[in-house]
CSV table of C-alpha atoms in Angstrom, one decimal:
chain,number,residue,atom,x,y,z
A,1,UNK,CA,44.4,-51.2,-9.8
A,2,UNK,CA,45.1,-47.6,-8.8
A,3,UNK,CA,45.5,-46.2,-5.2
A,4,UNK,CA,41.8,-45.3,-4.9
A,5,UNK,CA,40.7,-48.8,-6.1
A,6,UNK,CA,43.2,-50.4,-3.7
A,7,UNK,CA,41.9,-48.4,-0.7
A,8,UNK,CA,38.3,-49.2,-1.6
A,9,UNK,CA,39.2,-52.9,-2.0
A,10,UNK,CA,40.9,-53.0,1.4
A,11,UNK,CA,37.9,-51.4,3.0
A,12,UNK,CA,35.7,-54.1,1.4
A,13,UNK,CA,37.9,-56.9,2.7
A,14,UNK,CA,37.8,-55.4,6.2
A,15,UNK,CA,34.0,-55.1,6.1
A,16,UNK,CA,33.0,-58.3,4.3
A,17,UNK,CA,35.7,-60.7,5.6
A,18,UNK,CA,37.6,-59.5,8.7
A,19,UNK,CA,34.6,-57.9,10.5
A,20,UNK,CA,32.3,-60.7,9.5
A,21,UNK,CA,34.7,-63.3,10.9
A,22,UNK,CA,35.2,-61.3,14.2
A,23,UNK,CA,31.4,-60.8,14.5
A,24,UNK,CA,31.0,-64.6,14.4
A,25,UNK,CA,33.4,-64.8,17.4
A,26,UNK,CA,36.7,-65.6,15.8
A,27,UNK,CA,39.5,-64.3,18.0
A,28,UNK,CA,43.2,-63.6,17.3
A,29,UNK,CA,45.3,-66.8,17.2
A,30,UNK,CA,46.7,-68.0,20.5
A,31,UNK,CA,50.3,-66.8,21.0
A,32,UNK,CA,49.9,-64.0,18.5
A,33,UNK,CA,50.3,-60.5,20.0
A,34,UNK,CA,47.7,-57.9,19.2
A,35,UNK,CA,50.0,-55.8,17.1
A,36,UNK,CA,51.0,-58.9,15.1
A,37,UNK,CA,47.3,-59.8,14.6
A,38,UNK,CA,46.5,-56.3,13.3
A,39,UNK,CA,49.5,-56.5,10.9
A,40,UNK,CA,48.3,-59.8,9.6
A,41,UNK,CA,44.8,-58.4,9.1
A,42,UNK,CA,46.2,-55.4,7.2
A,43,UNK,CA,48.2,-57.7,5.0
A,44,UNK,CA,45.1,-59.8,4.2
A,45,UNK,CA,43.2,-56.6,3.3
A,46,UNK,CA,46.0,-55.4,1.0
A,47,UNK,CA,46.5,-58.7,-0.7
A,48,UNK,CA,42.7,-59.4,-1.2
A,49,UNK,CA,41.7,-55.9,-2.3
A,50,UNK,CA,41.1,-57.3,-5.8
A,51,UNK,CA,38.3,-59.6,-4.7
A,52,UNK,CA,34.7,-59.0,-5.5
A,53,UNK,CA,32.0,-58.8,-2.8
A,54,UNK,CA,30.7,-62.2,-3.8
A,55,UNK,CA,34.3,-63.6,-3.6
A,56,UNK,CA,34.8,-62.2,-0.1
A,57,UNK,CA,31.5,-63.5,1.1
A,58,UNK,CA,32.4,-67.0,-0.3
A,59,UNK,CA,35.8,-66.8,1.4
A,60,UNK,CA,34.2,-65.9,4.8
A,61,UNK,CA,31.8,-68.8,4.4
A,62,UNK,CA,34.6,-71.2,3.7
A,63,UNK,CA,36.9,-69.9,6.4
A,64,UNK,CA,34.2,-70.2,9.1
A,65,UNK,CA,34.9,-73.9,9.1
A,66,UNK,CA,38.7,-73.6,9.2
A,67,UNK,CA,39.3,-71.7,12.5
A,68,UNK,CA,42.3,-72.5,14.5
A,69,UNK,CA,42.7,-73.5,18.2
A,70,UNK,CA,41.1,-76.4,20.1
A,71,UNK,CA,37.6,-74.9,19.8
A,72,UNK,CA,38.1,-73.8,16.2
A,73,UNK,CA,37.3,-70.2,17.2
A,74,UNK,CA,40.7,-68.6,16.3
A,75,UNK,CA,41.1,-66.4,13.3
A,76,UNK,CA,42.8,-68.5,10.5
A,77,UNK,CA,46.4,-67.5,9.8
A,78,UNK,CA,47.0,-65.3,6.7
A,79,UNK,CA,48.7,-68.1,4.7
A,80,UNK,CA,45.6,-70.2,5.0
A,81,UNK,CA,43.3,-67.3,4.1
A,82,UNK,CA,45.3,-66.3,1.1
A,83,UNK,CA,45.6,-69.8,-0.3
A,84,UNK,CA,41.8,-70.3,-0.1
A,85,UNK,CA,41.2,-66.8,-1.6
A,86,UNK,CA,43.4,-67.7,-4.5
A,87,UNK,CA,41.3,-70.9,-5.1
A,88,UNK,CA,38.0,-68.9,-4.9
A,89,UNK,CA,39.0,-65.9,-7.1
A,90,UNK,CA,42.3,-65.4,-8.9
A,91,UNK,CA,43.6,-61.9,-9.0
A,92,UNK,CA,43.7,-60.0,-12.3
A,93,UNK,CA,47.1,-59.7,-13.9
A,94,UNK,CA,47.3,-56.0,-12.9
A,95,UNK,CA,46.3,-56.7,-9.2
A,96,UNK,CA,49.4,-58.5,-8.0
A,97,UNK,CA,52.3,-56.5,-6.8
A,98,UNK,CA,54.7,-59.4,-7.6
A,99,UNK,CA,53.5,-59.5,-11.2
A,100,UNK,CA,53.9,-55.7,-11.6
A,101,UNK,CA,57.4,-55.8,-10.2
A,102,UNK,CA,58.5,-58.7,-12.3
A,103,UNK,CA,57.2,-57.2,-15.5
A,104,UNK,CA,58.6,-53.8,-14.6
A,105,UNK,CA,62.1,-55.3,-14.2
A,106,UNK,CA,64.6,-56.3,-16.8
A,107,UNK,CA,63.2,-59.9,-16.6
A,108,UNK,CA,59.8,-58.7,-17.7
A,109,UNK,CA,61.1,-56.5,-20.4
A,110,UNK,CA,63.0,-59.5,-21.9
A,111,UNK,CA,60.0,-61.7,-21.6
A,112,UNK,CA,57.9,-59.2,-23.5
A,113,UNK,CA,60.6,-58.6,-26.1
A,114,UNK,CA,61.4,-62.3,-26.6
A,115,UNK,CA,57.8,-63.4,-26.7
A,116,UNK,CA,57.6,-65.6,-23.6
A,117,UNK,CA,55.6,-63.1,-21.4
A,118,UNK,CA,52.4,-65.3,-21.5
A,119,UNK,CA,54.3,-68.3,-20.2
A,120,UNK,CA,56.0,-66.2,-17.5
A,121,UNK,CA,52.7,-64.7,-16.4
A,122,UNK,CA,51.2,-68.2,-16.1
A,123,UNK,CA,54.2,-69.4,-14.1
A,124,UNK,CA,54.0,-66.3,-11.8
A,125,UNK,CA,50.3,-66.9,-11.1
A,126,UNK,CA,51.0,-70.6,-10.2
A,127,UNK,CA,54.1,-70.1,-8.2
A,128,UNK,CA,53.9,-66.7,-6.6
A,129,UNK,CA,57.7,-66.1,-6.3
A,130,UNK,CA,60.4,-64.3,-8.2
A,131,UNK,CA,61.7,-66.3,-11.1
A,132,UNK,CA,65.4,-67.3,-11.0
A,133,UNK,CA,67.6,-67.9,-14.0
A,134,UNK,CA,66.8,-71.6,-14.2
A,135,UNK,CA,63.0,-70.8,-14.3
A,136,UNK,CA,63.6,-68.2,-17.0
A,137,UNK,CA,65.5,-70.7,-19.0
A,138,UNK,CA,62.6,-73.2,-18.7
A,139,UNK,CA,60.1,-70.4,-19.7
A,140,UNK,CA,62.1,-69.6,-22.8
A,141,UNK,CA,62.3,-73.3,-23.8
A,142,UNK,CA,58.6,-73.9,-23.0
A,143,UNK,CA,57.6,-70.8,-24.9
A,144,UNK,CA,59.5,-71.6,-28.1
A,145,UNK,CA,56.6,-73.5,-29.8
A,146,UNK,CA,54.1,-70.7,-29.0
A,147,UNK,CA,56.5,-68.0,-30.1
A,148,UNK,CA,57.2,-69.8,-33.3
A,149,UNK,CA,53.5,-70.4,-34.0
A,150,UNK,CA,52.7,-66.7,-33.1
A,151,UNK,CA,55.4,-65.5,-35.6
A,152,UNK,CA,54.2,-67.9,-38.3
A,153,UNK,CA,50.5,-66.8,-38.0
A,154,UNK,CA,51.5,-63.1,-38.0
A,155,UNK,CA,53.5,-63.6,-41.2
A,156,UNK,CA,50.6,-65.4,-42.8
A,157,UNK,CA,48.2,-62.6,-41.8
A,158,UNK,CA,50.7,-60.1,-43.1
A,159,UNK,CA,50.6,-61.8,-46.5
A,160,UNK,CA,46.9,-61.6,-46.5
A,161,UNK,CA,46.2,-65.3,-45.9
A,162,UNK,CA,43.0,-66.2,-44.1
A,163,UNK,CA,43.5,-67.9,-40.7
A,164,UNK,CA,41.2,-70.6,-39.5
A,165,UNK,CA,38.8,-69.8,-36.7
A,166,UNK,CA,40.9,-71.8,-34.3
A,167,UNK,CA,44.1,-70.0,-35.4
A,168,UNK,CA,42.5,-66.6,-35.2
A,169,UNK,CA,41.1,-67.4,-31.7
A,170,UNK,CA,44.5,-68.6,-30.5
A,171,UNK,CA,46.2,-65.4,-31.8
A,172,UNK,CA,43.5,-63.2,-30.1
A,173,UNK,CA,44.0,-65.0,-26.8
A,174,UNK,CA,47.8,-64.7,-26.9
A,175,UNK,CA,47.6,-61.0,-27.9
A,176,UNK,CA,45.3,-60.4,-25.0
A,177,UNK,CA,47.7,-62.0,-22.5
A,178,UNK,CA,50.7,-60.1,-24.0
A,179,UNK,CA,48.7,-56.9,-23.5
A,180,UNK,CA,48.0,-57.8,-19.9
A,181,UNK,CA,51.7,-58.3,-19.4
A,182,UNK,CA,52.5,-55.0,-21.0
A,183,UNK,CA,49.9,-53.4,-18.8
A,184,UNK,CA,51.4,-55.0,-15.7
A,185,UNK,CA,54.8,-53.5,-16.8
A,186,UNK,CA,53.2,-50.0,-17.2
A,187,UNK,CA,51.6,-50.3,-13.8
A,188,UNK,CA,54.8,-51.6,-12.2
A,189,UNK,CA,56.9,-48.8,-13.7
A,190,UNK,CA,54.2,-46.3,-12.5
A,191,UNK,CA,54.4,-47.7,-9.0
A,192,UNK,CA,58.2,-47.2,-9.0
A,193,UNK,CA,57.9,-43.5,-10.1
């Protein structure tokens, strides 16, 4: 997602989610200062810029029943909104700043080079935090069968052997995920420039 797409996405979130919720009477959470409320809304807009119009409308519909306060008329806090948004519509691999940063780092370069990038991407999407050395060790171990299978199938293809439909499909899916990881790295390195 480039800068223009990000800005357009943020404007969509503001219009289809934030303004819709406020038009329905949702007010800032009790005890939250106005400037904190605006920062929270800006953060929601930035993080949900990847969502489609339909996804944002679905999110607004779901969140209408999850207002805070005694009367249920307080704007839901960002953590609640983001968790529900993630259930409704997952971000693409290139949309997450965390995924970009991880793959732009030495960790991401090693994951791509050693072949465990698909497993790392899956872990990042599920956990939404920077992987520590223990997690990376687990990823390497979990990825070993997939990496071995990938290398074996590539060798067989290189020798001109015909792969089964299942094997060819598995290779295509893994290749697509690796390409998404490489793209996230390119985008992350571009963000840093």
